mmCIF file of C-alpha atoms in Angstrom:
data_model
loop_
_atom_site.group_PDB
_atom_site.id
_atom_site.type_symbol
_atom_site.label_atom_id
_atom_site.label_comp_id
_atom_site.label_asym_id
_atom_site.label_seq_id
_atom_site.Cartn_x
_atom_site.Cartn_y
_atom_site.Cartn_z
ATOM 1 C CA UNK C 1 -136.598 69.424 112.956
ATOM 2 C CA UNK C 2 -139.938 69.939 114.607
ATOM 3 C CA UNK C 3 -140.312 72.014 118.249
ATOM 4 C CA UNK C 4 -143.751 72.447 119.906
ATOM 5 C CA UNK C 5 -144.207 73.845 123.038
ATOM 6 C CA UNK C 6 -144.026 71.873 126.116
ATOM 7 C CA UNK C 7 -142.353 68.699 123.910
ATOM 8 C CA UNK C 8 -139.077 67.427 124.629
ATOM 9 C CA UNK C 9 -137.030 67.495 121.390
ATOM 10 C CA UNK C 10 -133.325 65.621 120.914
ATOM 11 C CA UNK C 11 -130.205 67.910 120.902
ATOM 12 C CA UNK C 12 -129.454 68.289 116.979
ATOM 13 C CA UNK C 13 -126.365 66.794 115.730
ATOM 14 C CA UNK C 14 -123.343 69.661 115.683
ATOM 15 C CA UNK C 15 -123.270 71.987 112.436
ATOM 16 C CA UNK C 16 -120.591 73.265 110.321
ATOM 17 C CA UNK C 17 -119.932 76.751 111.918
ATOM 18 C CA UNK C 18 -121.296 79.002 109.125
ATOM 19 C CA UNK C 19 -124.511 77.148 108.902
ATOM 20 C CA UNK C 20 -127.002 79.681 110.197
ATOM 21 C CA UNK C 21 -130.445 78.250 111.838
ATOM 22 C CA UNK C 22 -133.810 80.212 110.809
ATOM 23 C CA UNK C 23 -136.918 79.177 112.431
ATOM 24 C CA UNK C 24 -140.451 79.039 111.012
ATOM 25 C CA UNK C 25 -144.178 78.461 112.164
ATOM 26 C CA UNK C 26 -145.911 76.143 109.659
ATOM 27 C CA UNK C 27 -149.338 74.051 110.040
ATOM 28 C CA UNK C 28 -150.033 71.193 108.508
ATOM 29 C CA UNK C 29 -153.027 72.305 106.476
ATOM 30 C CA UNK C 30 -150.709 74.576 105.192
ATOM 31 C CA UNK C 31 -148.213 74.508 102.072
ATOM 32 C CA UNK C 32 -145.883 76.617 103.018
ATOM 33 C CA UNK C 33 -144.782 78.222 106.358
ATOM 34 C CA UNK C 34 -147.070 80.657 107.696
ATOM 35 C CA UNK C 35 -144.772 82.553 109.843
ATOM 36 C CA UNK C 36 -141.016 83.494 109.292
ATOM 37 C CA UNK C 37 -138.149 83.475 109.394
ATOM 38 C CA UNK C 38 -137.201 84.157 112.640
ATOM 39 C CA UNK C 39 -133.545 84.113 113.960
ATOM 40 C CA UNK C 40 -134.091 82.631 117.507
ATOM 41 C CA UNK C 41 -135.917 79.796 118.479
ATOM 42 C CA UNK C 42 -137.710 81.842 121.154
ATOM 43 C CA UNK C 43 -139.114 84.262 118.728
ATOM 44 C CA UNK C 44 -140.694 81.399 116.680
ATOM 45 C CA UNK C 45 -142.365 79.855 119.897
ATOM 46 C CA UNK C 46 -143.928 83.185 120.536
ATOM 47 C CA UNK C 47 -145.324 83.241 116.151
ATOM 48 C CA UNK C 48 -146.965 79.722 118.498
ATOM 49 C CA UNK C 49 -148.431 82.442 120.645
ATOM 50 C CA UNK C 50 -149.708 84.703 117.902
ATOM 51 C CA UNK C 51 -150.927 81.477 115.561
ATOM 52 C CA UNK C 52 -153.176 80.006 118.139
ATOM 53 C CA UNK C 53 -153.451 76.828 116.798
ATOM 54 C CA UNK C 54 -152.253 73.649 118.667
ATOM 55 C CA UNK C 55 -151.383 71.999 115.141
ATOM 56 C CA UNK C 56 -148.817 74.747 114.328
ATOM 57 C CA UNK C 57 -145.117 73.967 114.795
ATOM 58 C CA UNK C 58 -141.909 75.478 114.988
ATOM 59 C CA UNK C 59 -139.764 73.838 112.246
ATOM 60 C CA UNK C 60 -136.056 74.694 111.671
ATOM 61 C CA UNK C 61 -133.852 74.560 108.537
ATOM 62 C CA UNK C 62 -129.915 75.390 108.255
ATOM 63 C CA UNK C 63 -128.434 77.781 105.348
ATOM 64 C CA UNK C 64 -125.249 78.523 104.634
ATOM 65 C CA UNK C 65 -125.897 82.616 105.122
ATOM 66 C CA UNK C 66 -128.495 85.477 105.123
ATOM 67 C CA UNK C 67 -128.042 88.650 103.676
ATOM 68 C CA UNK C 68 -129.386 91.913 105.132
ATOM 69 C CA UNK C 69 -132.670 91.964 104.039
ATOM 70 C CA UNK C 70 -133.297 88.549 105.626
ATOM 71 C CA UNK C 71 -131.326 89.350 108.588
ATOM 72 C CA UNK C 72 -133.213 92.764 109.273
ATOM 73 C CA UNK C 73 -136.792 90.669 108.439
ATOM 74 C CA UNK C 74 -135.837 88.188 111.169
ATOM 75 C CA UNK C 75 -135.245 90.530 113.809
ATOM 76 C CA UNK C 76 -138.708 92.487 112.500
ATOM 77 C CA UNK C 77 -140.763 89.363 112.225
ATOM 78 C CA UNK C 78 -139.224 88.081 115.889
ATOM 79 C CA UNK C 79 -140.130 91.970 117.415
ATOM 80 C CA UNK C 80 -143.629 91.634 116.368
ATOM 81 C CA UNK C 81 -144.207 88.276 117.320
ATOM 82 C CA UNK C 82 -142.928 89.369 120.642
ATOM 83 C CA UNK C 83 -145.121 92.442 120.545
ATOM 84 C CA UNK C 84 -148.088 90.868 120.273
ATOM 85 C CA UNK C 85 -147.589 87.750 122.550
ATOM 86 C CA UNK C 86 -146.645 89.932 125.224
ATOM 87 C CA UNK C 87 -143.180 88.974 125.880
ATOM 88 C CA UNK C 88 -140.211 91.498 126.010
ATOM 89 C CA UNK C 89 -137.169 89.121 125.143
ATOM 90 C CA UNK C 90 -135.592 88.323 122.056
ATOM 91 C CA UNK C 91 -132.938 87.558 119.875
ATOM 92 C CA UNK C 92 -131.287 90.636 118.170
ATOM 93 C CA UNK C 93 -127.714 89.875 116.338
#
């Protein structure tokens, strides 16, 4: 699943209720996400922000769990995204 800012996107089909959604910036001159992972939507669109680059994307992909270290690098990588595109919101589980 692909979000860009501004672009209308379907409503994703429903997920089985442990599936957990992270959220990456990627380009497509690059092989492997560039930003990420990020537990909210929101705090990907504002890696958008930070990348500068209308080719970059938000792109989505469902796991069945995170442990800790992933959890805590989310909420890190979604604070400094954040941080540096000026917005105070966010996502913090």
């Amino acid at each position: 699943m692909e979000f860009q800012i501004g672009v209308s996107t379907p409503t994703p089909p429903a997920c089985p209720k442990k599936a957990i959604e992270l959220f990456f910036v990627t380009h497509p001159k690059a092989p492997k996400a560039l930003l990420g992972p990020f537990l909210s939507q929101e705090d990907a669109a504002c890696g958008l922000v930070v990348m500068r680059s209308a080719e970059a994307v938000v792109t989505s992909s469902l796991v069945d769990g995170i442990d800790e270290l992933t959890r805590w690098t989310g909420i890190n990588n979604g604070a400094i995204c954040r941080a540096f595109a000026g917005t105070s919101g966010g996502h913090h589980e």
